[in-house]
Amino acid sequence: MSPGPVVVVGAGLAGLSAALHLRGDGHDVVVVEQAAHPGGLMGRLDLDGHRVDTGPTVLTMPDLVEEALGAVGERLADRLELLPLGPAYRAAFADGSAIDVHTDAAAMEQAVREFAGGADADGYRRLRAWLTRLYEVQRDRFIGANFDSPLDLVGRDLAVLAGLGGFGSLSGAVGRFLRDPRLQRVFTFQALYAGVAPQDALAAYAVIAYMDTVAGVWFPRGGMRQVPAALADAARAAGVGFRYGTEVLALERTGDRVTAVRVEGDRIPCRAVVLATGPAQTTRLLRGRPRRTLRWSPSAVVAHLSARRVVDGLAHHTISFGEAWETTFDEIITRGELMSDPSLLLTTPTRTDPALAPPGRELHYLLAPCPNLDRKPLRWDLHGSRYADGLVDTLVRRGLITSGDDVTRLALTTPDDWAAGGQAAGTPFSAAHTFGQTGPFRPRNLPFRRGNVVLAGSGTTPGVGIPPVLISGRLAAHRLRDHFAPAAARR
């Protein structure tokens, strides 16, 4: 057995979760991170007095953060102040209508009743019960489990999931409960996070809608950056070592086993490695393995904006749906084109935490889905700025931004930037959750069955999003628990 600690490569949420769970199991752990701070894709920028979150902005299932902290005896309340969002978000439609999406059952039922009538209000109650049951069935057996073979799925839970319609179409499943096509969008747009159109997504992925429309949405005071900061601080207090500003150049291997991690001017002997890196960097470090060809999710353009004022009553999260909903997915995923009638996410975190911007300013995070670079390598260096200006104009016309003259662009991220950061195909959403890339068919987190390398992050089990990525860190730690005796047992 190789000497040294378990080395975790990457201090994003997956790597930090893995480090905490490994340390809780008694392992010596060192985290190596290329950036100067923790976070990975949950990045940050400080620009002209604005505290900008550059990665995900929708925080659900904070109990998974609590679980990671609990691995080393810490409590979430001692590390983070989480603010519940009410509404979770606002859905605004092309016909001028809008509905606030509440996680409280009674409040949401009443909102649906006023928005679409009694039949859909009753349907919402039944949909909520179905979403809850769907999550309960998948939580431990499908989302929170390691897979070695598709046969691992076989069992009673698989039959229950099939009986719930989990292997049918997401849009078809939601349509059984809700008649209003606008409401159907509210509970199916989450398929975009999984990289597929709602009509092509498995109904099982309605669990994403459960997470934000039933379990709730939260925001950390101080911004999303506080989540990785809290995890890293707890890990350091528990004895995990950190090496920031350090790029991993190569893995020294004997067969399928890694004996040391090489960095600039140094090598770190190790007993195991967790690669909590993007798929492109993981492939490089594994010397071109695994070699499976994957289909990648759509990418996104993100514009960070400073505003002098915002429209009255603007929500923390607003989803602005274009009229051409089905066309949007065809354009992005199939044809590799920019949206002709954009559906957009506008997050305004200063609605919840004004301290994130200087006095008299507001902060916007504008996200527009777009083709990944494999589907269409567009010239973002030439057209990105003009496209971002057009998105702002779209939101001005829709009444969600007061005026183009009121906003200043602080930063812009395009697929080229995601690619430069090591994200395959220039997408931060990793491999699409097609049937052939879901569950046991997704790239395994144990690339070499007899090796000591484990993967964590959105490119492996269970998938994309803050909750799955946190779970992936725990699953990686469990792999090593199964393969190696905990360090505490040797003392």
GROMACS .gro file of C-alpha atoms in nm:
model
  491
    1MET     CA    1   0.000   0.000   0.000
    2SER     CA    2   0.138   0.341  -0.098
    3PRO     CA    3   0.247   0.575   0.184
    4GLY     CA    4   0.109   0.921   0.233
    5PRO     CA    5  -0.235   1.077   0.249
    6VAL     CA    6  -0.537   1.054   0.024
    7VAL     CA    7  -0.492   1.340  -0.222
    8VAL     CA    8  -0.806   1.516  -0.342
    9VAL     CA    9  -0.750   1.708  -0.665
   10GLY     CA   10  -0.990   2.000  -0.681
   11ALA     CA   11  -1.149   2.211  -0.407
   12GLY     CA   12  -1.492   2.244  -0.563
   13LEU     CA   13  -1.798   2.114  -0.381
   14ALA     CA   14  -1.728   1.754  -0.484
   15GLY     CA   15  -1.368   1.763  -0.365
   16LEU     CA   16  -1.455   1.935  -0.039
   17SER     CA   17  -1.735   1.689   0.030
   18ALA     CA   18  -1.498   1.399  -0.039
   19ALA     CA   19  -1.230   1.549   0.185
   20LEU     CA   20  -1.473   1.593   0.476
   21HIS     CA   21  -1.612   1.241   0.449
   22LEU     CA   22  -1.263   1.093   0.412
   23ARG     CA   23  -1.138   1.284   0.714
   24GLY     CA   24  -1.442   1.169   0.907
   25ASP     CA   25  -1.343   0.812   0.822
   26GLY     CA   26  -0.999   0.871   0.972
   27HIS     CA   27  -0.790   0.929   0.661
   28ASP     CA   28  -0.511   1.182   0.631
   29VAL     CA   29  -0.621   1.409   0.347
   30VAL     CA   30  -0.455   1.678   0.136
   31VAL     CA   31  -0.655   1.888  -0.109
   32VAL     CA   32  -0.467   2.033  -0.407
   33GLU     CA   33  -0.639   2.322  -0.586
   34GLN     CA   34  -0.519   2.521  -0.884
   35ALA     CA   35  -0.705   2.838  -0.786
   36ALA     CA   36  -0.619   3.060  -0.490
   37HIS     CA   37  -0.939   2.973  -0.305
   38PRO     CA   38  -1.196   2.693  -0.276
   39GLY     CA   39  -1.508   2.672  -0.492
   40GLY     CA   40  -1.425   2.523  -0.831
   41LEU     CA   41  -1.716   2.604  -1.061
   42MET     CA   42  -1.878   2.783  -0.767
   43GLY     CA   43  -1.640   3.068  -0.840
   44ARG     CA   44  -1.620   3.428  -0.733
   45LEU     CA   45  -1.510   3.769  -0.852
   46ASP     CA   46  -1.474   4.094  -0.660
   47LEU     CA   47  -1.538   4.378  -0.904
   48ASP     CA   48  -1.583   4.746  -0.818
   49GLY     CA   49  -1.725   4.663  -0.477
   50HIS     CA   50  -1.953   4.386  -0.608
   51ARG     CA   51  -1.921   4.033  -0.464
   52VAL     CA   52  -1.998   3.829  -0.775
   53ASP     CA   53  -2.085   3.457  -0.777
   54THR     CA   54  -1.977   3.314  -1.111
   55GLY     CA   55  -2.119   2.963  -1.077
   56PRO     CA   56  -2.450   2.812  -0.965
   57THR     CA   57  -2.691   3.046  -0.790
   58VAL     CA   58  -2.975   2.812  -0.689
   59LEU     CA   59  -2.904   2.635  -0.361
   60THR     CA   60  -3.130   2.342  -0.271
   61MET     CA   61  -3.103   2.051  -0.027
   62PRO     CA   62  -2.879   2.225   0.230
   63ASP     CA   63  -2.906   1.910   0.442
   64LEU     CA   64  -2.633   1.769   0.213
   65VAL     CA   65  -2.403   2.054   0.320
   66GLU     CA   66  -2.497   1.971   0.678
   67GLU     CA   67  -2.415   1.605   0.613
   68ALA     CA   68  -2.067   1.687   0.479
   69LEU     CA   69  -1.994   1.914   0.775
   70GLY     CA   70  -2.131   1.653   1.013
   71ALA     CA   71  -1.872   1.403   0.892
   72VAL     CA   72  -1.616   1.596   1.100
   73GLY     CA   73  -1.853   1.688   1.382
   74GLU     CA   74  -1.947   2.034   1.256
   75ARG     CA   75  -2.289   2.202   1.230
   76LEU     CA   76  -2.412   2.404   0.935
   77ALA     CA   77  -2.557   2.673   1.163
   78ASP     CA   78  -2.209   2.738   1.304
   79ARG     CA   79  -2.058   2.791   0.960
   80LEU     CA   80  -2.330   2.942   0.738
   81GLU     CA   81  -2.629   3.168   0.762
   82LEU     CA   82  -2.882   3.036   0.511
   83LEU     CA   83  -3.176   3.253   0.415
   84PRO     CA   84  -3.487   3.077   0.280
   85LEU     CA   85  -3.617   3.233  -0.040
   86GLY     CA   86  -3.985   3.308  -0.067
   87PRO     CA   87  -4.083   3.275  -0.341
   88ALA     CA   88  -3.830   3.018  -0.454
   89TYR     CA   89  -3.847   3.198  -0.787
   90ARG     CA   90  -4.086   3.383  -1.013
   91ALA     CA   91  -4.187   3.244  -1.351
   92ALA     CA   92  -4.267   3.513  -1.609
   93PHE     CA   93  -4.421   3.425  -1.946
   94ALA     CA   94  -4.432   3.578  -2.292
   95ASP     CA   95  -4.804   3.662  -2.260
   96GLY     CA   96  -4.726   3.894  -1.967
   97SER     CA   97  -4.849   3.658  -1.697
   98ALA     CA   98  -4.636   3.551  -1.401
   99ILE     CA   99  -4.658   3.319  -1.103
  100ASP     CA  100  -4.457   3.310  -0.785
  101VAL     CA  101  -4.341   2.956  -0.711
  102HIS     CA  102  -4.376   2.878  -0.341
  103THR     CA  103  -4.242   2.575  -0.161
  104ASP     CA  104  -4.520   2.593   0.097
  105ALA     CA  105  -4.795   2.360  -0.029
  106ALA     CA  106  -5.094   2.576   0.069
  107ALA     CA  107  -4.941   2.896  -0.069
  108MET     CA  108  -4.853   2.730  -0.399
  109GLU     CA  109  -5.192   2.566  -0.434
  110GLN     CA  110  -5.357   2.905  -0.391
  111ALA     CA  111  -5.118   3.065  -0.640
  112VAL     CA  112  -5.197   2.794  -0.897
  113ARG     CA  113  -5.570   2.832  -0.834
  114GLU     CA  114  -5.554   3.206  -0.902
  115PHE     CA  115  -5.325   3.156  -1.201
  116ALA     CA  116  -5.488   2.861  -1.381
  117GLY     CA  117  -5.803   2.754  -1.196
  118GLY     CA  118  -5.923   2.484  -0.960
  119ALA     CA  119  -5.847   2.181  -1.176
  120ASP     CA  120  -5.477   2.266  -1.193
  121ALA     CA  121  -5.473   2.354  -0.822
  122ASP     CA  122  -5.595   2.002  -0.748
  123GLY     CA  123  -5.346   1.869  -0.999
  124TYR     CA  124  -5.066   2.056  -0.824
  125ARG     CA  125  -5.145   1.880  -0.496
  126ARG     CA  126  -5.128   1.542  -0.669
  127LEU     CA  127  -4.810   1.645  -0.855
  128ARG     CA  128  -4.647   1.750  -0.528
  129ALA     CA  129  -4.728   1.411  -0.372
  130TRP     CA  130  -4.588   1.234  -0.680
  131LEU     CA  131  -4.268   1.441  -0.675
  132THR     CA  132  -4.220   1.364  -0.307
  133ARG     CA  133  -4.271   0.992  -0.359
  134LEU     CA  134  -4.040   0.996  -0.661
  135TYR     CA  135  -3.766   1.155  -0.453
  136GLU     CA  136  -3.814   0.912  -0.164
  137VAL     CA  137  -3.776   0.614  -0.397
  138GLN     CA  138  -3.465   0.750  -0.570
  139ARG     CA  139  -3.287   0.921  -0.279
  140ASP     CA  140  -3.087   0.629  -0.143
  141ARG     CA  141  -3.105   0.363  -0.411
  142PHE     CA  142  -3.055   0.561  -0.732
  143ILE     CA  143  -2.917   0.905  -0.641
  144GLY     CA  144  -2.715   0.816  -0.334
  145ALA     CA  145  -2.559   0.485  -0.438
  146ASN     CA  146  -2.248   0.366  -0.617
  147PHE     CA  147  -2.297   0.149  -0.925
  148ASP     CA  148  -2.072  -0.122  -1.063
  149SER     CA  149  -2.320  -0.268  -1.312
  150PRO     CA  150  -2.671  -0.203  -1.449
  151LEU     CA  151  -2.768  -0.514  -1.251
  152ASP     CA  152  -2.723  -0.305  -0.937
  153LEU     CA  153  -3.052  -0.138  -1.029
  154VAL     CA  154  -3.251  -0.459  -1.019
  155GLY     CA  155  -3.475  -0.484  -0.716
  156ARG     CA  156  -3.796  -0.369  -0.558
  157ASP     CA  157  -3.713   0.001  -0.587
  158LEU     CA  158  -3.671  -0.032  -0.963
  159ALA     CA  159  -4.021  -0.177  -0.989
  160VAL     CA  160  -4.159   0.103  -0.771
  161LEU     CA  161  -3.985   0.367  -0.984
  162ALA     CA  162  -4.125   0.211  -1.300
  163GLY     CA  163  -4.469   0.201  -1.142
  164LEU     CA  164  -4.442   0.574  -1.071
  165GLY     CA  165  -4.374   0.633  -1.440
  166GLY     CA  166  -4.010   0.723  -1.380
  167PHE     CA  167  -3.896   0.582  -1.714
  168GLY     CA  168  -4.150   0.772  -1.918
  169SER     CA  169  -4.126   1.125  -2.053
  170LEU     CA  170  -4.085   1.412  -1.805
  171SER     CA  171  -4.318   1.643  -1.996
  172GLY     CA  172  -4.574   1.365  -2.035
  173ALA     CA  173  -4.563   1.283  -1.665
  174VAL     CA  174  -4.613   1.644  -1.553
  175GLY     CA  175  -4.886   1.687  -1.815
  176ARG     CA  176  -5.090   1.419  -1.638
  177PHE     CA  177  -5.125   1.655  -1.342
  178LEU     CA  178  -5.127   2.004  -1.495
  179ARG     CA  179  -5.321   2.121  -1.799
  180ASP     CA  180  -5.186   2.474  -1.830
  181PRO     CA  181  -4.878   2.467  -2.055
  182ARG     CA  182  -4.722   2.754  -1.859
  183LEU     CA  183  -4.739   2.555  -1.538
  184GLN     CA  184  -4.598   2.253  -1.716
  185ARG     CA  185  -4.292   2.462  -1.797
  186VAL     CA  186  -4.246   2.553  -1.430
  187PHE     CA  187  -4.206   2.186  -1.339
  188THR     CA  188  -4.009   2.069  -1.645
  189PHE     CA  189  -3.762   2.346  -1.733
  190GLN     CA  190  -3.520   2.181  -1.488
  191ALA     CA  191  -3.447   1.923  -1.761
  192LEU     CA  192  -3.212   2.182  -1.907
  193TYR     CA  193  -2.981   2.123  -1.608
  194ALA     CA  194  -2.977   1.757  -1.711
  195GLY     CA  195  -2.888   1.851  -2.069
  196VAL     CA  196  -3.201   1.721  -2.243
  197ALA     CA  197  -3.535   1.858  -2.358
  198PRO     CA  198  -3.834   1.791  -2.125
  199GLN     CA  199  -4.001   1.567  -2.382
  200ASP     CA  200  -3.681   1.359  -2.404
  201ALA     CA  201  -3.589   1.359  -2.034
  202LEU     CA  202  -3.679   1.068  -1.810
  203ALA     CA  203  -3.962   1.146  -1.571
  204ALA     CA  204  -3.726   1.034  -1.295
  205TYR     CA  205  -3.552   1.370  -1.335
  206ALA     CA  206  -3.858   1.539  -1.192
  207VAL     CA  207  -3.666   1.499  -0.866
  208ILE     CA  208  -3.489   1.822  -0.964
  209ALA     CA  209  -3.828   1.996  -0.957
  210TYR     CA  210  -3.887   1.837  -0.616
  211MET     CA  211  -3.568   1.994  -0.486
  212ASP     CA  212  -3.662   2.352  -0.569
  213THR     CA  213  -4.044   2.351  -0.569
  214VAL     CA  214  -4.099   2.127  -0.265
  215ALA     CA  215  -3.781   2.109  -0.056
  216GLY     CA  216  -3.705   2.479  -0.095
  217VAL     CA  217  -3.442   2.723  -0.223
  218TRP     CA  218  -3.192   2.902   0.000
  219PHE     CA  219  -2.930   3.173  -0.025
  220PRO     CA  220  -2.620   3.205   0.196
  221ARG     CA  221  -2.563   3.549   0.344
  222GLY     CA  222  -2.247   3.674   0.179
  223GLY     CA  223  -2.314   3.492  -0.146
  224MET     CA  224  -2.282   3.139  -0.282
  225ARG     CA  225  -1.907   3.155  -0.226
  226GLN     CA  226  -1.979   3.108   0.144
  227VAL     CA  227  -2.074   2.742   0.087
  228PRO     CA  228  -1.730   2.620  -0.032
  229ALA     CA  229  -1.563   2.856   0.214
  230ALA     CA  230  -1.755   2.697   0.502
  231LEU     CA  231  -1.673   2.345   0.386
  232ALA     CA  232  -1.304   2.428   0.341
  233ASP     CA  233  -1.280   2.599   0.680
  234ALA     CA  234  -1.438   2.298   0.852
  235ALA     CA  235  -1.207   2.059   0.668
  236ARG     CA  236  -0.901   2.260   0.765
  237ALA     CA  237  -1.012   2.273   1.128
  238ALA     CA  238  -1.047   1.893   1.118
  239GLY     CA  239  -0.688   1.851   0.999
  240VAL     CA  240  -0.724   1.840   0.619
  241GLY     CA  241  -0.426   2.000   0.444
  242PHE     CA  242  -0.477   2.245   0.157
  243ARG     CA  243  -0.240   2.350  -0.119
  244TYR     CA  244  -0.393   2.638  -0.314
  245GLY     CA  245  -0.245   2.789  -0.628
  246THR     CA  246  -0.106   2.447  -0.714
  247GLU     CA  247  -0.170   2.272  -1.045
  248VAL     CA  248  -0.152   1.895  -1.063
  249LEU     CA  249   0.071   1.812  -1.358
  250ALA     CA  250   0.058   1.433  -1.360
  251LEU     CA  251  -0.015   1.119  -1.163
  252GLU     CA  252   0.269   0.873  -1.107
  253ARG     CA  253   0.126   0.527  -1.165
  254THR     CA  254   0.223   0.166  -1.138
  255GLY     CA  255  -0.039  -0.007  -1.348
  256ASP     CA  256  -0.377   0.118  -1.232
  257ARG     CA  257  -0.249   0.241  -0.897
  258VAL     CA  258  -0.127   0.594  -0.830
  259THR     CA  259   0.176   0.625  -0.605
  260ALA     CA  260   0.229   1.002  -0.614
  261VAL     CA  261   0.080   1.325  -0.741
  262ARG     CA  262   0.321   1.552  -0.925
  263VAL     CA  263   0.292   1.930  -0.896
  264GLU     CA  264   0.529   2.208  -0.997
  265GLY     CA  265   0.861   2.141  -0.825
  266ASP     CA  266   0.727   1.870  -0.595
  267ARG     CA  267   0.563   1.531  -0.569
  268ILE     CA  268   0.313   1.416  -0.308
  269PRO     CA  269   0.330   1.043  -0.227
  270CYS     CA  270  -0.020   0.913  -0.173
  271ARG     CA  271  -0.219   0.605  -0.085
  272ALA     CA  272  -0.517   0.703  -0.303
  273VAL     CA  273  -0.644   0.989  -0.520
  274VAL     CA  274  -0.985   1.150  -0.562
  275LEU     CA  275  -1.008   1.337  -0.892
  276ALA     CA  276  -1.272   1.602  -0.828
  277THR     CA  277  -1.188   1.773  -1.155
  278GLY     CA  278  -1.371   1.854  -1.476
  279PRO     CA  279  -1.400   1.569  -1.728
  280ALA     CA  280  -1.136   1.719  -1.958
  281GLN     CA  281  -0.876   1.748  -1.680
  282THR     CA  282  -0.968   1.405  -1.545
  283THR     CA  283  -0.909   1.250  -1.886
  284ARG     CA  284  -0.573   1.425  -1.915
  285LEU     CA  285  -0.457   1.307  -1.573
  286LEU     CA  286  -0.567   0.952  -1.651
  287ARG     CA  287  -0.362   0.970  -1.973
  288GLY     CA  288  -0.657   0.965  -2.208
  289ARG     CA  289  -0.873   0.723  -2.010
  290PRO     CA  290  -1.161   0.667  -1.991
  291ARG     CA  291  -1.205   0.677  -2.368
  292ARG     CA  292  -1.582   0.664  -2.387
  293THR     CA  293  -1.741   0.924  -2.616
  294LEU     CA  294  -1.993   1.129  -2.422
  295ARG     CA  295  -2.272   1.360  -2.526
  296TRP     CA  296  -2.232   1.694  -2.349
  297SER     CA  297  -2.501   1.920  -2.208
  298PRO     CA  298  -2.571   2.262  -2.354
  299SER     CA  299  -2.354   2.544  -2.228
  300ALA     CA  300  -2.447   2.890  -2.105
  301VAL     CA  301  -2.357   3.254  -2.146
  302VAL     CA  302  -2.353   3.441  -1.815
  303ALA     CA  303  -2.350   3.820  -1.791
  304HIS     CA  304  -2.284   3.984  -1.455
  305LEU     CA  305  -2.448   4.324  -1.437
  306SER     CA  306  -2.449   4.618  -1.199
  307ALA     CA  307  -2.772   4.818  -1.196
  308ARG     CA  308  -2.865   5.155  -1.055
  309ARG     CA  309  -3.217   5.033  -0.983
  310VAL     CA  310  -3.439   4.732  -1.040
  311VAL     CA  311  -3.804   4.694  -1.133
  312ASP     CA  312  -4.051   4.696  -0.847
  313GLY     CA  313  -4.107   4.360  -0.681
  314LEU     CA  314  -3.830   4.177  -0.869
  315ALA     CA  315  -3.770   3.832  -0.718
  316HIS     CA  316  -3.433   3.690  -0.617
  317HIS     CA  317  -3.467   3.434  -0.900
  318THR     CA  318  -3.678   3.509  -1.208
  319ILE     CA  319  -3.720   3.271  -1.500
  320SER     CA  320  -3.828   3.455  -1.811
  321PHE     CA  321  -3.982   3.211  -2.060
  322GLY     CA  322  -3.989   3.291  -2.427
  323GLU     CA  323  -4.295   3.193  -2.627
  324ALA     CA  324  -4.107   2.940  -2.843
  325TRP     CA  325  -4.034   2.691  -2.562
  326GLU     CA  326  -4.006   2.368  -2.761
  327THR     CA  327  -3.816   2.545  -3.039
  328THR     CA  328  -3.561   2.664  -2.786
  329PHE     CA  329  -3.447   2.312  -2.701
  330ASP     CA  330  -3.432   2.213  -3.066
  331GLU     CA  331  -3.217   2.517  -3.143
  332ILE     CA  332  -2.972   2.467  -2.859
  333ILE     CA  333  -2.942   2.089  -2.846
  334THR     CA  334  -3.013   1.964  -3.200
  335ARG     CA  335  -2.932   2.246  -3.440
  336GLY     CA  336  -2.656   2.416  -3.242
  337GLU     CA  337  -2.810   2.761  -3.276
  338LEU     CA  338  -2.860   3.051  -3.040
  339MET     CA  339  -3.210   3.094  -2.901
  340SER     CA  340  -3.429   3.299  -3.135
  341ASP     CA  341  -3.678   3.364  -2.851
  342PRO     CA  342  -3.468   3.334  -2.536
  343SER     CA  343  -3.572   3.175  -2.208
  344LEU     CA  344  -3.349   3.323  -1.939
  345LEU     CA  345  -3.262   3.305  -1.570
  346LEU     CA  346  -3.221   3.643  -1.400
  347THR     CA  347  -3.085   3.622  -1.045
  348THR     CA  348  -3.070   3.939  -0.838
  349PRO     CA  349  -2.897   3.839  -0.513
  350THR     CA  350  -2.900   4.192  -0.372
  351ARG     CA  351  -3.277   4.150  -0.330
  352THR     CA  352  -3.184   3.918  -0.042
  353ASP     CA  353  -2.839   4.046   0.061
  354PRO     CA  354  -2.786   4.415  -0.032
  355ALA     CA  355  -2.429   4.401   0.099
  356LEU     CA  356  -2.321   4.214  -0.216
  357ALA     CA  357  -2.310   4.545  -0.408
  358PRO     CA  358  -2.199   4.899  -0.320
  359PRO     CA  359  -2.460   5.138  -0.179
  360GLY     CA  360  -2.707   5.241  -0.447
  361ARG     CA  361  -2.627   4.949  -0.676
  362GLU     CA  362  -2.792   4.613  -0.746
  363LEU     CA  363  -2.631   4.296  -0.879
  364HIS     CA  364  -2.776   4.084  -1.161
  365TYR     CA  365  -2.666   3.741  -1.282
  366LEU     CA  366  -2.812   3.676  -1.628
  367LEU     CA  367  -2.785   3.321  -1.765
  368ALA     CA  368  -2.874   3.220  -2.120
  369PRO     CA  369  -2.847   2.854  -2.231
  370CYS     CA  370  -2.656   2.809  -2.556
  371PRO     CA  371  -2.496   2.532  -2.765
  372ASN     CA  372  -2.181   2.370  -2.635
  373LEU     CA  373  -1.863   2.391  -2.840
  374ASP     CA  374  -1.896   2.037  -2.973
  375ARG     CA  375  -2.238   2.113  -3.113
  376LYS     CA  376  -2.138   2.451  -3.260
  377PRO     CA  377  -1.799   2.625  -3.206
  378LEU     CA  378  -1.934   2.978  -3.237
  379ARG     CA  379  -1.698   3.277  -3.247
  380TRP     CA  380  -1.771   3.400  -2.897
  381ASP     CA  381  -1.464   3.624  -2.906
  382LEU     CA  382  -1.631   3.818  -3.187
  383HIS     CA  383  -1.999   3.797  -3.098
  384GLY     CA  384  -2.020   3.739  -2.722
  385SER     CA  385  -2.041   4.102  -2.618
  386ARG     CA  386  -2.307   4.188  -2.873
  387TYR     CA  387  -2.508   3.879  -2.777
  388ALA     CA  388  -2.499   3.979  -2.409
  389ASP     CA  389  -2.622   4.328  -2.498
  390GLY     CA  390  -2.909   4.170  -2.691
  391LEU     CA  391  -3.007   3.960  -2.388
  392VAL     CA  392  -3.024   4.274  -2.175
  393ASP     CA  393  -3.243   4.438  -2.440
  394THR     CA  394  -3.472   4.133  -2.431
  395LEU     CA  395  -3.521   4.166  -2.055
  396VAL     CA  396  -3.583   4.539  -2.089
  397ARG     CA  397  -3.861   4.467  -2.341
  398ARG     CA  398  -4.004   4.207  -2.102
  399GLY     CA  399  -4.006   4.456  -1.815
  400LEU     CA  400  -3.750   4.274  -1.597
  401ILE     CA  401  -3.469   4.528  -1.633
  402THR     CA  402  -3.555   4.897  -1.609
  403SER     CA  403  -3.334   5.022  -1.891
  404GLY     CA  404  -3.019   4.932  -2.075
  405ASP     CA  405  -2.878   5.264  -1.960
  406ASP     CA  406  -2.926   5.158  -1.598
  407VAL     CA  407  -2.695   4.856  -1.616
  408THR     CA  408  -2.321   4.816  -1.652
  409ARG     CA  409  -2.168   4.485  -1.746
  410LEU     CA  410  -1.911   4.374  -1.490
  411ALA     CA  411  -1.807   4.047  -1.651
  412LEU     CA  412  -1.908   3.803  -1.924
  413THR     CA  413  -1.857   3.425  -1.937
  414THR     CA  414  -1.902   3.231  -2.263
  415PRO     CA  415  -1.842   2.869  -2.365
  416ASP     CA  416  -1.487   2.970  -2.460
  417ASP     CA  417  -1.424   3.069  -2.099
  418TRP     CA  418  -1.571   2.745  -1.962
  419ALA     CA  419  -1.343   2.554  -2.200
  420ALA     CA  420  -1.040   2.757  -2.095
  421GLY     CA  421  -1.122   2.657  -1.738
  422GLY     CA  422  -1.102   2.289  -1.829
  423GLN     CA  423  -1.470   2.213  -1.893
  424ALA     CA  424  -1.519   1.964  -2.177
  425ALA     CA  425  -1.706   2.103  -2.479
  426GLY     CA  426  -1.715   2.442  -2.306
  427THR     CA  427  -2.007   2.352  -2.080
  428PRO     CA  428  -2.026   2.381  -1.701
  429PHE     CA  429  -2.310   2.125  -1.702
  430SER     CA  430  -2.090   1.828  -1.796
  431ALA     CA  431  -2.227   1.511  -1.961
  432ALA     CA  432  -2.595   1.517  -2.055
  433HIS     CA  433  -2.830   1.293  -1.861
  434THR     CA  434  -2.949   1.086  -2.153
  435PHE     CA  435  -3.067   0.734  -2.072
  436GLY     CA  436  -2.728   0.598  -2.178
  437GLN     CA  437  -2.550   0.842  -1.944
  438THR     CA  438  -2.771   0.802  -1.637
  439GLY     CA  439  -2.730   0.592  -1.322
  440PRO     CA  440  -2.514   0.285  -1.388
  441PHE     CA  441  -2.461   0.400  -1.748
  442ARG     CA  442  -2.294   0.726  -1.640
  443PRO     CA  443  -1.912   0.718  -1.624
  444ARG     CA  444  -1.827   0.520  -1.310
  445ASN     CA  445  -1.650   0.686  -1.023
  446LEU     CA  446  -1.410   0.389  -1.007
  447PRO     CA  447  -1.230   0.403  -1.343
  448PHE     CA  448  -0.998   0.108  -1.262
  449ARG     CA  449  -1.163  -0.171  -1.068
  450ARG     CA  450  -0.843  -0.262  -0.881
  451GLY     CA  451  -0.700   0.086  -0.877
  452ASN     CA  452  -0.686   0.350  -0.606
  453VAL     CA  453  -0.828   0.638  -0.813
  454VAL     CA  454  -1.185   0.754  -0.754
  455LEU     CA  455  -1.375   1.025  -0.940
  456ALA     CA  456  -1.609   1.289  -0.798
  457GLY     CA  457  -1.801   1.574  -0.956
  458SER     CA  458  -2.075   1.630  -1.210
  459GLY     CA  459  -1.919   1.405  -1.476
  460THR     CA  460  -1.972   1.091  -1.272
  461THR     CA  461  -2.236   0.944  -1.040
  462PRO     CA  462  -2.494   1.079  -0.966
  463GLY     CA  463  -2.467   1.384  -1.195
  464VAL     CA  464  -2.508   1.759  -1.240
  465GLY     CA  465  -2.616   2.015  -0.981
  466ILE     CA  466  -2.516   2.115  -0.629
  467PRO     CA  467  -2.694   1.826  -0.451
  468PRO     CA  468  -2.560   1.551  -0.683
  469VAL     CA  469  -2.208   1.696  -0.672
  470LEU     CA  470  -2.206   1.697  -0.292
  471ILE     CA  471  -2.334   1.339  -0.298
  472SER     CA  472  -2.059   1.244  -0.545
  473GLY     CA  473  -1.799   1.342  -0.288
  474ARG     CA  474  -1.957   1.116  -0.028
  475LEU     CA  475  -1.978   0.829  -0.279
  476ALA     CA  476  -1.610   0.873  -0.364
  477ALA     CA  477  -1.520   0.853   0.005
  478HIS     CA  478  -1.733   0.540   0.038
  479ARG     CA  479  -1.542   0.380  -0.249
  480LEU     CA  480  -1.219   0.426  -0.059
  481ARG     CA  481  -1.380   0.307   0.263
  482ASP     CA  482  -1.468  -0.013   0.081
  483HIS     CA  483  -1.123  -0.056  -0.075
  484PHE     CA  484  -0.895   0.049   0.211
  485ALA     CA  485  -0.904   0.011   0.586
  486PRO     CA  486  -0.957   0.355   0.745
  487ALA     CA  487  -0.641   0.513   0.874
  488ALA     CA  488  -0.784   0.514   1.227
  489ALA     CA  489  -0.796   0.133   1.222
  490ARG     CA  490  -0.419   0.120   1.169
  491ARG     CA  491  -0.334   0.339   1.466
   0.00000   0.00000   0.00000
